[in-house]
Structure formats: structure tokens, C-alpha cells
PDB file of C-alpha atoms in Angstrom:
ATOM      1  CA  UNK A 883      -3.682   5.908  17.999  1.00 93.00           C
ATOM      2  CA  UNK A 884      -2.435   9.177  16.348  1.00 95.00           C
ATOM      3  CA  UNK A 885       0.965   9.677  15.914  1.00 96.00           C
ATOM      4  CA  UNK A 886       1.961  13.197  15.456  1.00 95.00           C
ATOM      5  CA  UNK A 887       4.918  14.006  13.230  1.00 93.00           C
ATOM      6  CA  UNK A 888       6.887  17.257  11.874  1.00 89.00           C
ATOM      7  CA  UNK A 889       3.857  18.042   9.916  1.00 88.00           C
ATOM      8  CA  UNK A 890       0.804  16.107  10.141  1.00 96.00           C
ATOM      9  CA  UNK A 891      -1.080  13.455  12.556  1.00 97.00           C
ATOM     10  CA  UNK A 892      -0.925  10.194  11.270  1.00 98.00           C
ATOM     11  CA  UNK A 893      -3.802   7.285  12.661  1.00 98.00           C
ATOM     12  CA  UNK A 894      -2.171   4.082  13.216  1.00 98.00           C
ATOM     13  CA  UNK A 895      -3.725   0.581  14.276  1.00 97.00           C
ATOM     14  CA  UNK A 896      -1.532  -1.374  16.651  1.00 96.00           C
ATOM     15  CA  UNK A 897      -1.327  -4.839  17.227  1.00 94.00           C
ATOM     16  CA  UNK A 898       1.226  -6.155  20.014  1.00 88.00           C
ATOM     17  CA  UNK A 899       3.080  -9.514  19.642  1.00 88.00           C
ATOM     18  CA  UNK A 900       3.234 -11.846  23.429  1.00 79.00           C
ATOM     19  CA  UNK A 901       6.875 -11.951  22.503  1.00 79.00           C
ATOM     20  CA  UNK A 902       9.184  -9.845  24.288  1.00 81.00           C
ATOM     21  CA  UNK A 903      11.308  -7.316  21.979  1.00 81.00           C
ATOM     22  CA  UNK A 904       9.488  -8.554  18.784  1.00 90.00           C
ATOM     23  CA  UNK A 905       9.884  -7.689  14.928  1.00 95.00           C
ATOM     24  CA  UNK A 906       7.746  -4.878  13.756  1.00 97.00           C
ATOM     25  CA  UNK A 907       5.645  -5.199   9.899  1.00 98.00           C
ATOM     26  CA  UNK A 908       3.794  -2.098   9.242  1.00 98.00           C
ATOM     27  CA  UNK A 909       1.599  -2.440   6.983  1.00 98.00           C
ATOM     28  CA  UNK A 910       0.406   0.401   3.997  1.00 98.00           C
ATOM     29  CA  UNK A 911      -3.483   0.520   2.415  1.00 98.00           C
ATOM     30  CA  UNK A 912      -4.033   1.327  -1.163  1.00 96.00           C
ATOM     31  CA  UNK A 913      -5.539   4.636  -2.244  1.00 96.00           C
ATOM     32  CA  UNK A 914      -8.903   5.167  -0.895  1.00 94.00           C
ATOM     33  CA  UNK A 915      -8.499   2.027   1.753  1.00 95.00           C
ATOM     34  CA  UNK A 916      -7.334   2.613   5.847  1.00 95.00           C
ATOM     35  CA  UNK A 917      -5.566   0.497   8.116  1.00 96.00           C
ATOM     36  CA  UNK A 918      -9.236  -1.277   7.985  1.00 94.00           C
ATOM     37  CA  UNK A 919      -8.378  -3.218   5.313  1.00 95.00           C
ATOM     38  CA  UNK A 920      -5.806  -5.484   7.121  1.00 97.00           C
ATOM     39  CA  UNK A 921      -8.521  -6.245   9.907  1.00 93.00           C
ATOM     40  CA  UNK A 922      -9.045  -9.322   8.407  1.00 93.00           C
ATOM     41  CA  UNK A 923      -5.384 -10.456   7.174  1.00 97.00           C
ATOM     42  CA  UNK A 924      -3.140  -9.236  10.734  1.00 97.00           C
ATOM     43  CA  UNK A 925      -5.112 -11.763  13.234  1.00 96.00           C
ATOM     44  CA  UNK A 926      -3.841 -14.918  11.198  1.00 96.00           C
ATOM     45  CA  UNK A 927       0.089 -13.821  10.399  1.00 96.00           C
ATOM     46  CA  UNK A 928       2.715 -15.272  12.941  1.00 94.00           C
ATOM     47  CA  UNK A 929       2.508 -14.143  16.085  1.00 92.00           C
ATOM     48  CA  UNK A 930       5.879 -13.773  16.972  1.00 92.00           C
ATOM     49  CA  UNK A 931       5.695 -10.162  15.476  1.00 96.00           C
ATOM     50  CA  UNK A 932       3.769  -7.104  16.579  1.00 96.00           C
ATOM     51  CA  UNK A 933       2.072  -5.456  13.495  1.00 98.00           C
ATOM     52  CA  UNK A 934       1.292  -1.881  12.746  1.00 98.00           C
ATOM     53  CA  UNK A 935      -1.617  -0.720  10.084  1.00 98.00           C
ATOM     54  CA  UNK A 936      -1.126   2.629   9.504  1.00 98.00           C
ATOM     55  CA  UNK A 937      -3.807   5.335   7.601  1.00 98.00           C
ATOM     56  CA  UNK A 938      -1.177   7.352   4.801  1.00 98.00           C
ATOM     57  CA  UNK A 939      -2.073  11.025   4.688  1.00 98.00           C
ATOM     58  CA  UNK A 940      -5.341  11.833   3.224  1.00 97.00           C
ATOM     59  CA  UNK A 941      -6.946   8.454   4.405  1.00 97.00           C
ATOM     60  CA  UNK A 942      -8.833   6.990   7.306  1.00 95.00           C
ATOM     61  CA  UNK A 943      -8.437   8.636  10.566  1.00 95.00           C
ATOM     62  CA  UNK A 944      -5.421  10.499   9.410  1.00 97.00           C
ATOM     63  CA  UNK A 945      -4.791  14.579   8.887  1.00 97.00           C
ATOM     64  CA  UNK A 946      -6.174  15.702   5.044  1.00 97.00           C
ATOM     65  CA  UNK A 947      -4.166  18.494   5.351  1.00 97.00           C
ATOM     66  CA  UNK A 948      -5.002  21.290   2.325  1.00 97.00           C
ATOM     67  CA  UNK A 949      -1.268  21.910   1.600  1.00 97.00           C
ATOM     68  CA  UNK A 950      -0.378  19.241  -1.479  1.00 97.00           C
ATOM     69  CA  UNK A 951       3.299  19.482  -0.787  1.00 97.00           C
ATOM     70  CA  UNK A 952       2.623  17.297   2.085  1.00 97.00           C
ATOM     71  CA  UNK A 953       1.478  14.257   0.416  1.00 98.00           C
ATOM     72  CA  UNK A 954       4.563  14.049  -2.000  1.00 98.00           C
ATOM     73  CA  UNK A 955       7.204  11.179  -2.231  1.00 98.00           C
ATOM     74  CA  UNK A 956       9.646  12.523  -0.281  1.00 97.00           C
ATOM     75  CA  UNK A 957       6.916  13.907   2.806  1.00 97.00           C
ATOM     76  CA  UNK A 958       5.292  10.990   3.088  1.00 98.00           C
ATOM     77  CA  UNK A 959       8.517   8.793   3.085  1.00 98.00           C
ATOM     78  CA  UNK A 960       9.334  11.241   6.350  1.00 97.00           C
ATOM     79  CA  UNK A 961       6.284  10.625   7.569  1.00 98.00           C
ATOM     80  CA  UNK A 962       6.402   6.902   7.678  1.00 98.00           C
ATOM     81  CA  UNK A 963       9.850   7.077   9.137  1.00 98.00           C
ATOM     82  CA  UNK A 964       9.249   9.469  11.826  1.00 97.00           C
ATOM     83  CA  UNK A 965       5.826   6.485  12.795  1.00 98.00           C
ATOM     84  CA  UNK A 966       8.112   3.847  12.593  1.00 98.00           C
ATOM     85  CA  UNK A 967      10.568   5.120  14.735  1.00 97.00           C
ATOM     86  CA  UNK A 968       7.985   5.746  17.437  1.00 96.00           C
ATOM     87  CA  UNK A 969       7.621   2.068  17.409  1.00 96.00           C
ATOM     88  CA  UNK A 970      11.064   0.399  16.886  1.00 96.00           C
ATOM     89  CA  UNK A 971      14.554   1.283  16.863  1.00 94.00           C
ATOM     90  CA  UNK A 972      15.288  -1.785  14.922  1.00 95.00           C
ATOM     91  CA  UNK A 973      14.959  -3.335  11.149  1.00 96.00           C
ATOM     92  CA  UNK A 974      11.194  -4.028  10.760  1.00 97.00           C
ATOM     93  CA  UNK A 975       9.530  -5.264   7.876  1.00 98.00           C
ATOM     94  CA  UNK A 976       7.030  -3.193   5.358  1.00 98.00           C
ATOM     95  CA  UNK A 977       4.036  -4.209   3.476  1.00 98.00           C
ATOM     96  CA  UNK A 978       2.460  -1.861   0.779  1.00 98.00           C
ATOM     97  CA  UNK A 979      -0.589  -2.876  -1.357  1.00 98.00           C
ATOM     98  CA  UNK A 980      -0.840  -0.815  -4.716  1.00 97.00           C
ATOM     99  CA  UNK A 981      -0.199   3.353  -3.837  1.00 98.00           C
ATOM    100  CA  UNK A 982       0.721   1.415  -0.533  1.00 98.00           C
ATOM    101  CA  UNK A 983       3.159  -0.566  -2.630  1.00 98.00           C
ATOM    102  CA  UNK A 984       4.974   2.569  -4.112  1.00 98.00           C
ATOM    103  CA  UNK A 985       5.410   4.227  -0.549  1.00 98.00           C
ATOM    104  CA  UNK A 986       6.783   1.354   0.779  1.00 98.00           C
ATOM    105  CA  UNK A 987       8.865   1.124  -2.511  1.00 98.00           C
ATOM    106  CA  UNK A 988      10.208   4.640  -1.601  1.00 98.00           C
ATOM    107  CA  UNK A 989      10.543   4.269   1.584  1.00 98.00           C
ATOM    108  CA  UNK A 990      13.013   1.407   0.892  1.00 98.00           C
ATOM    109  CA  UNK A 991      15.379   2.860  -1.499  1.00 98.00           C
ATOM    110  CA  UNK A 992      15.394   5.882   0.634  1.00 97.00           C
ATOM    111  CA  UNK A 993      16.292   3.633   3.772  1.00 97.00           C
ATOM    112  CA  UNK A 994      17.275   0.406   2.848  1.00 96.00           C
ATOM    113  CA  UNK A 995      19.128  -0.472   5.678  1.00 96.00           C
ATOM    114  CA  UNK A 996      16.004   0.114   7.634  1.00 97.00           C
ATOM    115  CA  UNK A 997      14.362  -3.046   6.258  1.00 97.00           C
ATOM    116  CA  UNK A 998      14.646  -6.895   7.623  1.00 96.00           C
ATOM    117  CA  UNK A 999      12.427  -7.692   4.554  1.00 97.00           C
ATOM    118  CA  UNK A1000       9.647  -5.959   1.640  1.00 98.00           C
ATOM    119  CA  UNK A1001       6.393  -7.381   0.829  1.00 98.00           C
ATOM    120  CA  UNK A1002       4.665  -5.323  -1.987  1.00 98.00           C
ATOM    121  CA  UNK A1003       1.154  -6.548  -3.455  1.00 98.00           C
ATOM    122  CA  UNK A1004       0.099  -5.674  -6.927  1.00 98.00           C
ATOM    123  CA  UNK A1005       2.916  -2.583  -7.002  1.00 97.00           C
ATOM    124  CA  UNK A1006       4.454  -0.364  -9.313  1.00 97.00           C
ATOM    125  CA  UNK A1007       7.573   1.465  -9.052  1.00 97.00           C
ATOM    126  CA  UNK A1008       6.204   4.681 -10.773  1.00 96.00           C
ATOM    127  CA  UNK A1009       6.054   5.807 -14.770  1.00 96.00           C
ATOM    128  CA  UNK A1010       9.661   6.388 -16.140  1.00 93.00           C
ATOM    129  CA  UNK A1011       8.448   7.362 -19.645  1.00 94.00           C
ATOM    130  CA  UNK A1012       7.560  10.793 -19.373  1.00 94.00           C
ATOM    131  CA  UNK A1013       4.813  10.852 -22.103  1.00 95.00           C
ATOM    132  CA  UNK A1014       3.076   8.011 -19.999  1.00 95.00           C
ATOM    133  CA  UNK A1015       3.592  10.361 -16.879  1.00 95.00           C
ATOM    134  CA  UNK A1016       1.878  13.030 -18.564  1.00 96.00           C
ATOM    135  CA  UNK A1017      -1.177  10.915 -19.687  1.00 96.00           C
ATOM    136  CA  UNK A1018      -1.515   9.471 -15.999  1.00 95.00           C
ATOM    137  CA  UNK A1019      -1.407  13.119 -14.523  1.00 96.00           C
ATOM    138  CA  UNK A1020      -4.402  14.194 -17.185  1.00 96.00           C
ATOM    139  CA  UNK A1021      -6.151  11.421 -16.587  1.00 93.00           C
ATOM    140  CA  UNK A1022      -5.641  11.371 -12.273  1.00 95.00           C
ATOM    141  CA  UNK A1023      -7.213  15.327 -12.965  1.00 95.00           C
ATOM    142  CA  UNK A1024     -10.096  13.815 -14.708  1.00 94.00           C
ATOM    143  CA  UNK A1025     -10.845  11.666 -11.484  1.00 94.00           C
ATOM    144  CA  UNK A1026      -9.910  14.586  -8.917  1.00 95.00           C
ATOM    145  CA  UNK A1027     -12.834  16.739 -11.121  1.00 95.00           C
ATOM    146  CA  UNK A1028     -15.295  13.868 -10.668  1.00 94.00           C
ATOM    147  CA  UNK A1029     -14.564  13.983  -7.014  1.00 94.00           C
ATOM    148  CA  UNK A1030     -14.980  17.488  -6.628  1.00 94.00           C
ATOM    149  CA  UNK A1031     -17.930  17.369  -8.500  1.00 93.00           C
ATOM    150  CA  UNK A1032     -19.997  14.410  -7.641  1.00 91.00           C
ATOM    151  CA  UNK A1033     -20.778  12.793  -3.846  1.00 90.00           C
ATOM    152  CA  UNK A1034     -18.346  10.668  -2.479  1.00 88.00           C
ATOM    153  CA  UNK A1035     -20.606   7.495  -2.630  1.00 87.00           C
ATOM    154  CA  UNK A1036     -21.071   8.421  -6.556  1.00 88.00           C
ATOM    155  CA  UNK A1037     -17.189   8.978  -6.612  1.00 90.00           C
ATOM    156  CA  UNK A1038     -16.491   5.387  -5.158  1.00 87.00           C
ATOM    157  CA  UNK A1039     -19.283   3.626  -7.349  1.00 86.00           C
ATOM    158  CA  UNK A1040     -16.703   4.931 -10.362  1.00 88.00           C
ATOM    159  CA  UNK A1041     -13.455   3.922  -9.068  1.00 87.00           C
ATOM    160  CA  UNK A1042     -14.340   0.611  -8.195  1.00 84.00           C
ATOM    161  CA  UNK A1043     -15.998   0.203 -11.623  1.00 85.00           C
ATOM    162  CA  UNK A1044     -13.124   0.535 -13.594  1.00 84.00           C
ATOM    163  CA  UNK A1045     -11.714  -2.713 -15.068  1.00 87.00           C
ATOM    164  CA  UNK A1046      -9.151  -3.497 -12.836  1.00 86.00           C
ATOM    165  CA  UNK A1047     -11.149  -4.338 -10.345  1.00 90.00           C
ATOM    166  CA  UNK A1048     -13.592  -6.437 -12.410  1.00 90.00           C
ATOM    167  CA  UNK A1049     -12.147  -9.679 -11.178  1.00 92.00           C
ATOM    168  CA  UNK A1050     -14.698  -8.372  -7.493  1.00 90.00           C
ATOM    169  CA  UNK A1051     -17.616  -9.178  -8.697  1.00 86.00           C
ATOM    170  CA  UNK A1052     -16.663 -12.716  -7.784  1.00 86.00           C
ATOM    171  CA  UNK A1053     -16.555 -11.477  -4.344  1.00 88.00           C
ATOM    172  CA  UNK A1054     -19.889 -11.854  -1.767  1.00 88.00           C
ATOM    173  CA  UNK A1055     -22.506  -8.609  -1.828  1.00 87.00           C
ATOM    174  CA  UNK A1056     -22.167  -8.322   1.667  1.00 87.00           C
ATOM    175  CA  UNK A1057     -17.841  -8.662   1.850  1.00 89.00           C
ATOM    176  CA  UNK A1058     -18.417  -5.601  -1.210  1.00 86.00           C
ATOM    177  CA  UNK A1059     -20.331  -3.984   1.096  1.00 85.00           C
ATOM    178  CA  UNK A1060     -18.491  -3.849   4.182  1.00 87.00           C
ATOM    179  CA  UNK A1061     -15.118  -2.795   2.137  1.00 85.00           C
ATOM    180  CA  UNK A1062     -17.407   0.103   0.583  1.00 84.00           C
ATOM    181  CA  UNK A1063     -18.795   1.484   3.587  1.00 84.00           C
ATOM    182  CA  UNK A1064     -15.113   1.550   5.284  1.00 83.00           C
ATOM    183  CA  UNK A1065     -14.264   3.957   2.042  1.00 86.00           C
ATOM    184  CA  UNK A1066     -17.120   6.147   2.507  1.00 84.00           C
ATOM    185  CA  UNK A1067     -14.787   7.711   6.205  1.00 84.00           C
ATOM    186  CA  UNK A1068     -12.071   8.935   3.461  1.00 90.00           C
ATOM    187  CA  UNK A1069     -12.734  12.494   2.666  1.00 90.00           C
ATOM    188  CA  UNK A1070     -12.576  14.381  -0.623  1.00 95.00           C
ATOM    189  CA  UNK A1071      -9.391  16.702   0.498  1.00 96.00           C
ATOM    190  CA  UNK A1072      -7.123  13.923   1.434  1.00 97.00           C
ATOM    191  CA  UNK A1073      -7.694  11.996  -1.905  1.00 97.00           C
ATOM    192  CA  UNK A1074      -8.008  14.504  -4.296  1.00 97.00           C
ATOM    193  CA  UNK A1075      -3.931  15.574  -2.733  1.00 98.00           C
ATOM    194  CA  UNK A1076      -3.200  11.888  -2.408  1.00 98.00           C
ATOM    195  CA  UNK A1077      -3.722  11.831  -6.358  1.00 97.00           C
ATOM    196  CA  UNK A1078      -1.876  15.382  -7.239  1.00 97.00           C
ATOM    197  CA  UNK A1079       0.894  14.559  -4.824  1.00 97.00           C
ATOM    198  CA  UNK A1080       1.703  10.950  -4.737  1.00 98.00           C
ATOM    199  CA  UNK A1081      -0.148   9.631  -7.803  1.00 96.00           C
ATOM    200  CA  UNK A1082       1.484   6.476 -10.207  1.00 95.00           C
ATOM    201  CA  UNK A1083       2.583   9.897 -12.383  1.00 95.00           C
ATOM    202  CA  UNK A1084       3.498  12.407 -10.427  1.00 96.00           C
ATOM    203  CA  UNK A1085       5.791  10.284  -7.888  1.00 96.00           C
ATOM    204  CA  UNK A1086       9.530   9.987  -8.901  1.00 96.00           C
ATOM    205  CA  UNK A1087      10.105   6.753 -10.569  1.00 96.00           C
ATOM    206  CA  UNK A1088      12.137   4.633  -8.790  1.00 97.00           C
ATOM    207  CA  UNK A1089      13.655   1.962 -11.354  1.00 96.00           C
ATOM    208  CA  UNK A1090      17.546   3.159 -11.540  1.00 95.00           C
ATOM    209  CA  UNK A1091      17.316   3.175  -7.280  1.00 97.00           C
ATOM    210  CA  UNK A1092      15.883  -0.772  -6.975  1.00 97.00           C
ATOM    211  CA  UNK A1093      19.551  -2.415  -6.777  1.00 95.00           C
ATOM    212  CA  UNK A1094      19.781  -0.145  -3.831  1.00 96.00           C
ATOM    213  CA  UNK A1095      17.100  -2.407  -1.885  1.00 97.00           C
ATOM    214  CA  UNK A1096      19.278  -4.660   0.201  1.00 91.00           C
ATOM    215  CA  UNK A1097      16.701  -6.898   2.214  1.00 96.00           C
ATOM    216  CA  UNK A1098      14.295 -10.071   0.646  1.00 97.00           C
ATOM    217  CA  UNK A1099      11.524  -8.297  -0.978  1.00 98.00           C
ATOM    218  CA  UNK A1100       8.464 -10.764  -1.546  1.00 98.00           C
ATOM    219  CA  UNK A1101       6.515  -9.458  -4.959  1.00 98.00           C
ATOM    220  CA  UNK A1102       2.797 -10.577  -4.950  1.00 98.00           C
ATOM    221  CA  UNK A1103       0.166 -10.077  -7.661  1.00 98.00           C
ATOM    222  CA  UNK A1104      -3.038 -11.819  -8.857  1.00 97.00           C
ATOM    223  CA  UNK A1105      -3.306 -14.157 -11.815  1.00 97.00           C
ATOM    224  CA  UNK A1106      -5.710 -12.730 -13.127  1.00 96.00           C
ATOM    225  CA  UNK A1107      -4.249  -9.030 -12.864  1.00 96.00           C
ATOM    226  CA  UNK A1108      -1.826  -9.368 -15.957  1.00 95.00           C
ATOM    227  CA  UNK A1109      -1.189  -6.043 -15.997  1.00 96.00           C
ATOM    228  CA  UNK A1110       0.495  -5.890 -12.701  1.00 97.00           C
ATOM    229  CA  UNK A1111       1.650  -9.212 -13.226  1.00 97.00           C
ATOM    230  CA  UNK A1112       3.867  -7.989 -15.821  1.00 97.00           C
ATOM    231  CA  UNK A1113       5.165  -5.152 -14.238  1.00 97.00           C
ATOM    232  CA  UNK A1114       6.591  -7.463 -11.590  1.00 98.00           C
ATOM    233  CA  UNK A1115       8.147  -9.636 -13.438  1.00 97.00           C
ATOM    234  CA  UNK A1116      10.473  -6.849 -14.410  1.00 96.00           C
ATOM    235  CA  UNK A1117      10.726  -5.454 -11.225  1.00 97.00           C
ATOM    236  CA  UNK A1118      11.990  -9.214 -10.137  1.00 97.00           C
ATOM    237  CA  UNK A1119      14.715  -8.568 -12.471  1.00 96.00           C
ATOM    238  CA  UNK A1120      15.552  -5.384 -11.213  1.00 96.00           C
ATOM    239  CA  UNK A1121      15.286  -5.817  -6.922  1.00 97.00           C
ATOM    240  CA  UNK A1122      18.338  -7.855  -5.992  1.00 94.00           C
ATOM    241  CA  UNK A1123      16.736 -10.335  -3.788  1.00 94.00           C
ATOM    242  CA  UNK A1124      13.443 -10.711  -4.603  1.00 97.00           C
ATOM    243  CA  UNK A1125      10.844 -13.417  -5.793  1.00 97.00           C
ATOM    244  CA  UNK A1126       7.230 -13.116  -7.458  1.00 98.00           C
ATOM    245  CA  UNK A1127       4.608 -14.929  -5.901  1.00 98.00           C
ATOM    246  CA  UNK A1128       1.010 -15.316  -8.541  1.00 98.00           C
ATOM    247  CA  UNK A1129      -2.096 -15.934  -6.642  1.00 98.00           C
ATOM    248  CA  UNK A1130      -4.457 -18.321  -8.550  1.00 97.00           C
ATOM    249  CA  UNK A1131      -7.671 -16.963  -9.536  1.00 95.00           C
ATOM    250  CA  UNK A1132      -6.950 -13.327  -8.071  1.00 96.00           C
ATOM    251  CA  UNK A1133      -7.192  -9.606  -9.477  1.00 95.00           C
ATOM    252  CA  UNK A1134      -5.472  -6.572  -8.107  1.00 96.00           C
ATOM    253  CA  UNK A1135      -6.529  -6.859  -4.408  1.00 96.00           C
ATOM    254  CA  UNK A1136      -4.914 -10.411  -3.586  1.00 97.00           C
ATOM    255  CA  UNK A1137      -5.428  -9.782   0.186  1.00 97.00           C
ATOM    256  CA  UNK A1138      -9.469  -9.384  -0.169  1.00 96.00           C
ATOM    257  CA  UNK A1139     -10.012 -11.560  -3.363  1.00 95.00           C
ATOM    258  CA  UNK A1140      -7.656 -14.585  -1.981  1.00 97.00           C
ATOM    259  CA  UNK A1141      -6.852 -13.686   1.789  1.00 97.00           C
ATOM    260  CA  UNK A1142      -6.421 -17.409   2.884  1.00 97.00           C
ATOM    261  CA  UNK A1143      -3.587 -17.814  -0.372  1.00 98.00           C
ATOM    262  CA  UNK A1144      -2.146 -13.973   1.119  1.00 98.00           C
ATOM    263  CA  UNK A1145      -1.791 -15.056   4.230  1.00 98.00           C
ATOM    264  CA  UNK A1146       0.173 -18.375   3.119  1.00 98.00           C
ATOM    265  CA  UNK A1147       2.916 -16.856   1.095  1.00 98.00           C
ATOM    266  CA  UNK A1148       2.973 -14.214   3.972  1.00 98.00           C
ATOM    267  CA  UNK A1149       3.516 -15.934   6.854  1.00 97.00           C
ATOM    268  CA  UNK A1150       5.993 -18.308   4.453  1.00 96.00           C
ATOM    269  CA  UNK A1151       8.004 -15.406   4.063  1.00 97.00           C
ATOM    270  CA  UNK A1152       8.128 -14.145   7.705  1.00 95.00           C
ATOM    271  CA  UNK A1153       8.464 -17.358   8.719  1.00 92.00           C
ATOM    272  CA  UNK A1154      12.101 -18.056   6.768  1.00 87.00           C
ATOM    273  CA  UNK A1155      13.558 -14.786   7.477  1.00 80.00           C
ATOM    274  CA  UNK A1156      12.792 -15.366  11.115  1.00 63.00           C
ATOM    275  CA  UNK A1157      14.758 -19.074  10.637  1.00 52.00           C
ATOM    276  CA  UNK A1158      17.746 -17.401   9.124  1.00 52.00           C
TER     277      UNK A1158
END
């Protein structure tokens, strides 16, 4: 269903709970994904919630407006809040894989007494070194110029060539396949303004607001994603009440490489928060 907000129309998957009144968890893609990508993960969480995939600006069946300003930080976090509130006038919890991650990540020091609990998979919380910020933003314009330039198939053959997501070639031809082909409905506008609005450099870092997060945040990465790994081990030191889960034998994209071990620590989570 599309959900229209101040400014744009945002596409949002819905999936109701039996129970009467129940929890909402939204759930947030990664750059170039859609709510597609939970298809496979929402059907085996606990059923006492209702769940909510939702396409961010510039992805899936959601507006690719030209305007850049729109796809910020601080638009997008209105954006989310203006879906969610369509949905639930209660705390709810938020899931955010990768660019995902660092929306939910804003959302929640923006609104932190929003959240009943934070699940963030293979997340940053931006670049706070500036000359780092400035390499990222030369080097997310290098990537916008090879999709303006080259066919959206050729575009997506790059991006999921680069080395951190080598650990998929462990990962059946026909699985690939299907998780390609969903990528190929994005559309050149809404990720070339995903990148110059919201990308890891241009978004505000977030590390002096993380003490601000007042609900159980679950951190997951991949084992074999050290990279990410390592950034979450310091942002477990820096959210309040949080703990790291590592998934065995798993790259960036825990919920496609491992979703049986994703769905475990999960539905482990949900299911003590709901007990408390």
C-alpha cells in the first residue's frame, strides 16, 4: 500500500498479526533492496506482532522524487515517522539492514521514546572523521557517474561485485538470481539521490547522540564481515543497552546469507522483550 506523507508516497508491505492490538516492527531494506527482501524472513518471526516492510525513498514501489533535499537524514526520519504513525500510536520496534541500519539509527536518537526495542544488521552510525567523509562522498560520485552512465543491470553487476559482498558467492545461482531481478524495479533517480542525500558520508554522524537511545537495541553482523564487525563492537560500547550478536559463517547480508541463524536471534529478542 502507499502511504502518502508531507512530501512523498512511500510503498509499504503489511503483514497483520491474529492478535488483537499487537506490537508493530517495521522493517528498513538496504540501498538498492525493497520491502522484497524481508519476504522470506517476516513469515517465520513470532506471530504475536504485525510487521511492516517498508520501500525508503528512491526504492521499490516508492516516489524517486528529483528534489535531493528529500532523501536527507532529517526528511527521511519524517518520513518514517509520519508511516509509522499511520500504523500505531504506540512504541513499536525497528529493524534496519545496512543504509536501512543508519535510518533506523536516526530515527532512534531523533525519537527514542518511540522505540520498544532496535535491531540493526551490519550498521554504521555514519563517518565522524571528516577527511573519511570526504573520501566516501568522492567515491559515492564515482558510483552515481557509473549509474548515470551505464544500464542499470551493468550498474548492479558492479555493486554487487565489490568485496563486501564476496562472502555471496556461497549463495545458490538461482537465490542470486531472484535477489537480482527484485533490484532491477529500483530506478536510477531514486538511487543516485539515495547516495547524494543519505549516503554513509553525507548523513550526520550520529556517535555523540547513541546514549540518547533508551530501548534494547540488538546489534547483528556476519563473521565473516570484519569490517562491520568491528564497527559494532564500538557501537556496543556506545548504545546503552545493547548486545552484538556474530552470525557464523556470514558476510554483510546476515538475513540472505544465514536467514535460519537471523531469524533465531530475532525472534530471541522479540520474544524476551515481550516476557518482560
Amino acid at each position: 500500500m502507499l502511504i502518502s506523507t508531507s512530501n512523498v508516497k512511500i510503498n509499504v508491505e503489511y503483514f497483520p498479526s491474529v492478535e488483537k492490538d499487537p506490537t508493530f516492527v517495521f522493517l528498513l531494506h538496504g540501498f538498492t533492496g525493497s520491502s522484497k527482501d524481508w519476504e522470506e524472513i517476516i513469515p517465520q518471526l513470532n506471530k504475536n506482532y504485525s510487521y511492516a516492510a517498508i520501500d525508503l525513498i528512491g526504492h521499490g514501489q516508492s516516489d524517486s522524487p528529483p528534489d535531493v533535499d528529500r532523501y536527507t537524514a532529517s526528511s527521511m526520519v519524517e518520513q518514517l515517522d509520519e508511516v509509522f504513525n499511520h500504523f500505531t500510536k504506540i512504541k513499536f520496534f525497528l529493524v534496519g539492514y545496512s543504509m536501512g541500519g543508519r535510518a533506523a539509527l536516526s530515527y532512534a536518537v531523533q525519537y527514542p521514546g518511540k522505540l520498544s526495542g532496535l535491531i540493526l544488521e551490519s550498521t554504521s552510525a555514519g563517518m565522524a572523521d571528516e577527511e573519511l567523509r570526504k573520501e566516501r562522498i568522492l567515491h559515492d560520485e564515482k558510483i552515481v557517474e557509473i549509474i548515470e552512465k551505464k544500464p542499470i543491470e551493468e550498474f548492479f553487476k558492479f555493486w554487487m561485485s565489490q568485496d563486501l559482498f564476496s562472502t555471496l558467492n556461497a549463495i545458490p545461482e538461482e537465490k542470486l538470481l531472484q535477489a537480482k531481478a527484485a533490484k532491477l524495479h529500483n530506478n536510477k533517480i531514486g538511487l543516485i539521490n539515495s547516495l547524494r542525500g543519505f549516503g554513509a558520508g553525507v548523513m550526520p554522524p550520529l556517535h555523540n547522540k547513541l546514549k540518547s537511545i533508551e530501548c534494547k537495541t540488538l546489534l547483528i553482523t556476519g563473521e565473516l564481515d570484519s569490517k562491520f564487525s568491528n564497527i559494532n563492537r564500538e557501537l556496543k560500547e556506545k548504545i546503552i543497552n545493547s548486545r552484538h550478536e556474530i552470525i557464523k559463517d556470514s558476510g554483510h547480508i546476515v538475513h540472505f546469507e544465514k536467514p535460519d541463524m537471523f531469524v533465531e536471534v530475532v525472534n530471541e529478542f522479540l520474544d524476551n522483550i515481550k516476557l518482560t
